[in-house]
Amino acid sequence: MILGAGGAGLCAALHAADRSPHLSVTVVVKGLLGRAGCTRMVQGGYNAVLASPDSLDAHLLDTVAGGGWINDQELVWSLVTHAPGRLLELEARYGCFFDRHPDGRIHQKPFAGQTHDRTVHKGDLTGIEIMNRLTEQVWIRPSLRALEEHRAVELLSDGAGRVGGALVLDIRRGTFTAVRSRATLLAMGGGPTMYRVIACSADKAADGIALALRAGAPVKDMEMVQFHPTGLVVPNSLMTGALLEEGLRGAGGRLLNGKGERFMSRYDPERMERSTRDLVARACFTEVQEGLGSPHGGVWIDVSHLGAKLVETNFRGMVKRCRDFGRDLAREPVEVGPTAHFMMGGVVIDPSCRTAVEGLFAAGEDAGGVHGANRLGGNGVADSTVFGGIAGDVMAEWVMGRALPRLSTHAVEAAEARILEPLGRAEGGEGLYALQQRLRDVMWEQVGLVRQASGLMAALREIEDIGQRAPRAAVPGGTAYNLAWQDWLNLQNQVAAAWLIARSALERQESRGSHFRRDHANTGAELYSIHVVGGDSAGLRIWKEPTRLTRLAPEAARQPTCVEVGD
Amino acid sequence: MVLRVFRWSPGSRERLQKYWVKARHGMTVLDALVELQRNSDATLAFRYACRVGMCGSCAMVVNGRERWACRTLLSNLARGPVTVRPLYQFPLIRDLVVDMAPMKNKMLEMKAVFVPGRRAMAGDEFAQIGSRSRERRAIDAAIECIGCGMCVSACTMVGHDPRFPGPAALTRVFTLQRDSRDGAHAGRSLAVLAEDVLTRCHGQANCTAVCPMEISPTDSILALRRRAVLRLLGIGPR
Amino acid sequence: MLTRRMGSAEAWRDTKVGMWAWLLQRVAAVGLVAVIAAHLKNPFARPVQAALLALVLFHGLLGVRAILLDFGLPVRWHRLLFLLALLVGVVAFAAFWRWRWY
Ligand SMILES: Cc1cc2nc3c(=O)[nH]c(=O)nc-3n(C[C@H](O)[C@H](O)[C@H](O)COP(=O)(O)OP(=O)(O)OC[C@H]3O[C@@H](n4cnc5c(N)ncnc54)[C@H](O)[C@@H]3O)c2cc1C
Ligand code: SF4
């Protein structure tokens, strides 16, 4: 069974089906097949080494250096060695049609933080191309069954510490099914939706992380949340946080604060707007916090001096996005601000996607370790498709000769009862959406781009308080297609992940990659990851796990404090 | 601002329910629905995911026209009450949510799925197709379909003849027939020659008018038709 | 499943040019049947002559538009073609009516 249907989930399904066509594989997806999740939203592209002078070693080094050296280097090696093959597979087997040079070779564009032109794309809609083609392929494979608008609500144990399936809720009808499976993949794409401003798909709620935590699988690097500096600011609209391409700054776009100053001169006078993504995002955040923001709590990005024509031809999608909201990107400044984009942290896996819990696998954004403290642009889809495929192959082998586990009906009933509880309960206490807003605010203010011990501790108390109240919030309406009920379920999981982020951020007393502590602004010499394991009644256990430098060690000369990254 | 929203759930009657929303600057149709659902009527059901115009989940009929709710500003709509209905031609699930399965089924009937050709299958290399080649240019825009179903809803012929595969499926067929890497051209050519397929398009271009990705399914269908005619005359590409 | 109810005003709100072009051509065709019948009965009735000429022009010119599109003229020109068909129709009507003023 595959939980989630982004790049990771669909590649896993296809690989499992092609490896053993007799297996029956169920794909559970919260939205429509191929249409929900973030792989769909990929604009920039897909990193793969295709031709010299680029090399696998260079890709490895760029990824690890970008990740602040705390990546799991075996996972990175898997990523860089499989990416070219997976890309070819996407083209030749599944029918993706990436952009070419005039002479017919695949076009690779430069992406920040990389030493070579490595990023393969289809215009600025790479994700749509990949997801459309994968979805078609899933449709025509008879052994694959997709449960659309079904959400995994809990992993089910077989009583012997193994995961034996999941409890699945049919969103349309509001009915439960306990699905038994010999191998279960978490591919629900993490998702930092517990922040006030987000770039990622709004349907995600870190479900995979929360499920894994409750099932007793360790997670790591949860403090590492990537923020993109230029999300659109559209007051009163969910559109807020939608990305404006990083290329705008690359092309010479200027960032201005509310007073019209090019404030980057105070943060990085040399590189100005072309400074690293972390630094720019943090600078924007700081300007706003200090009251120097634009009217709607952002800053201005101005590309009008580049010439309207150039902007309109080179950034068509972005111009259209702005035009829909009455803003003319080519001719006037547009309000932007930092936006929560991607979770580097996730479930601890080995290079064959196994977690510490038997029967449970993880891939894509749900898994941690590939990107370390920061993700390079273009490594995200590569990660999800590469590891999704690996997981599919491994799981298809792994289930051979194993019996279908038995599940305790007692556990299923208990979970169902817990989930049904808020329905029709009398209103009272704090409302669901008020709690959600509180969570988003505290995460943004205290656990966002700039963190410090006092704020993190206050945030933990706030999150715990929300966590106590959230299950008690009332949900009006019935079980069928009830958005409030879905949001209630989301909130529980977002709270769990938020707590992990804040707690891990408190534990890491240094600044590294996307994690910045005002009270510990320097990067320490020690390389480690923060692991958390939960599950049983013993509570959570948190520890530092030293990074194993199995392939590369940081040479002092090359260790960058920050690396610029793309979408 | 007054919103008239289509409501229906299994076992109940279809109706338009009136709501009042405070229209604020920058608000889209989706924002208005979310606000209603959060603050006034928790039972209102609609579908969205990415909320930025990439997933195609929030397509609906606003003031008589298919639109993507997440990218439709209230202020860009005509004055007066805004009427919101689910897409036409798709089975209702609840309120504004419809079942998109018919579109998938049409695609499968038309074999609108890539089948690796012999070269592609054996190849350990990417096919060489120039970025400015006719093939590439013909396909390029038409594969950017987000599967929203707006064209299907807008097409009067889909409404008239349930067997007509509709604009989205035929657009995908077109891109595959032009794709030299694909190995199933022959079967698909036969499929589109069936009654109720190519002949059914009347070129009203309703699909093209509503497509949020600025794709022109009409062009794709007419191009398929030209290919089919040439082939029947024995002078065209296979 | 909902279908567009053509009887309702809502269904016609925001109807686009391509639809009007198609509809006009069909309406002209139906009109022609009636007018031709009237014309056969009495070929010299002026109003019938005028109607016949107008309908033939519109139906034919819109047909030419459809044929051009069928033969591969990019669909993005279809609005222009519609306007052109109307325009040419009006001009041709006026010119013909003047020339054959008997
Ligand atoms: C705007 C944007 C732009 C990006 N651009 C790039 C780029 O240019 N290059 C790049 O490499 N990366 C990019 N990324 C990152 C990239 O999208 C992710 O790294 C990657 O797609 C994650 O894939 P995934 O399969 O793990 O998750 P997703 O694609 O997010 O899929 C998650 C799936 O799980 C489902 N799901 C969630 N919860 C449940 C549940 N409880 N039950 C059932 N199903 C569930 C969802 O519906 C969805 O189908 C971008 C991300 C965003 C948001
Ligand atoms: S062709 Fe356009 S309107 Fe039709 S489904 Fe695709 S994106 Fe939507």
XYZ file of C-alpha atoms in Angstrom, chain A residues 216-221 348 356 503-504 507 528-534 540-546:
25
model
C 7.249 4.723 16.517
C 9.465 5.466 13.522
C 12.253 7.972 14.302
C 12.316 11.298 12.484
C 15.279 13.617 11.987
C 16.260 17.186 11.038
C 14.770 8.300 9.032
C 13.136 1.547 11.684
C 11.676 21.177 19.852
C 14.429 20.250 17.412
C 17.955 21.531 20.594
C 25.017 15.987 13.797
C 21.314 15.503 13.232
C 18.590 15.718 15.811
C 16.499 12.582 15.994
C 13.173 12.184 17.714
C 11.282 8.988 18.292
C 7.809 8.724 19.735
C 9.304 11.158 23.158
C 13.030 10.611 23.086
C 15.333 13.176 21.537
C 18.999 12.734 20.769
C 21.841 14.021 18.648
C 23.152 11.581 16.120
C 26.609 12.411 14.718
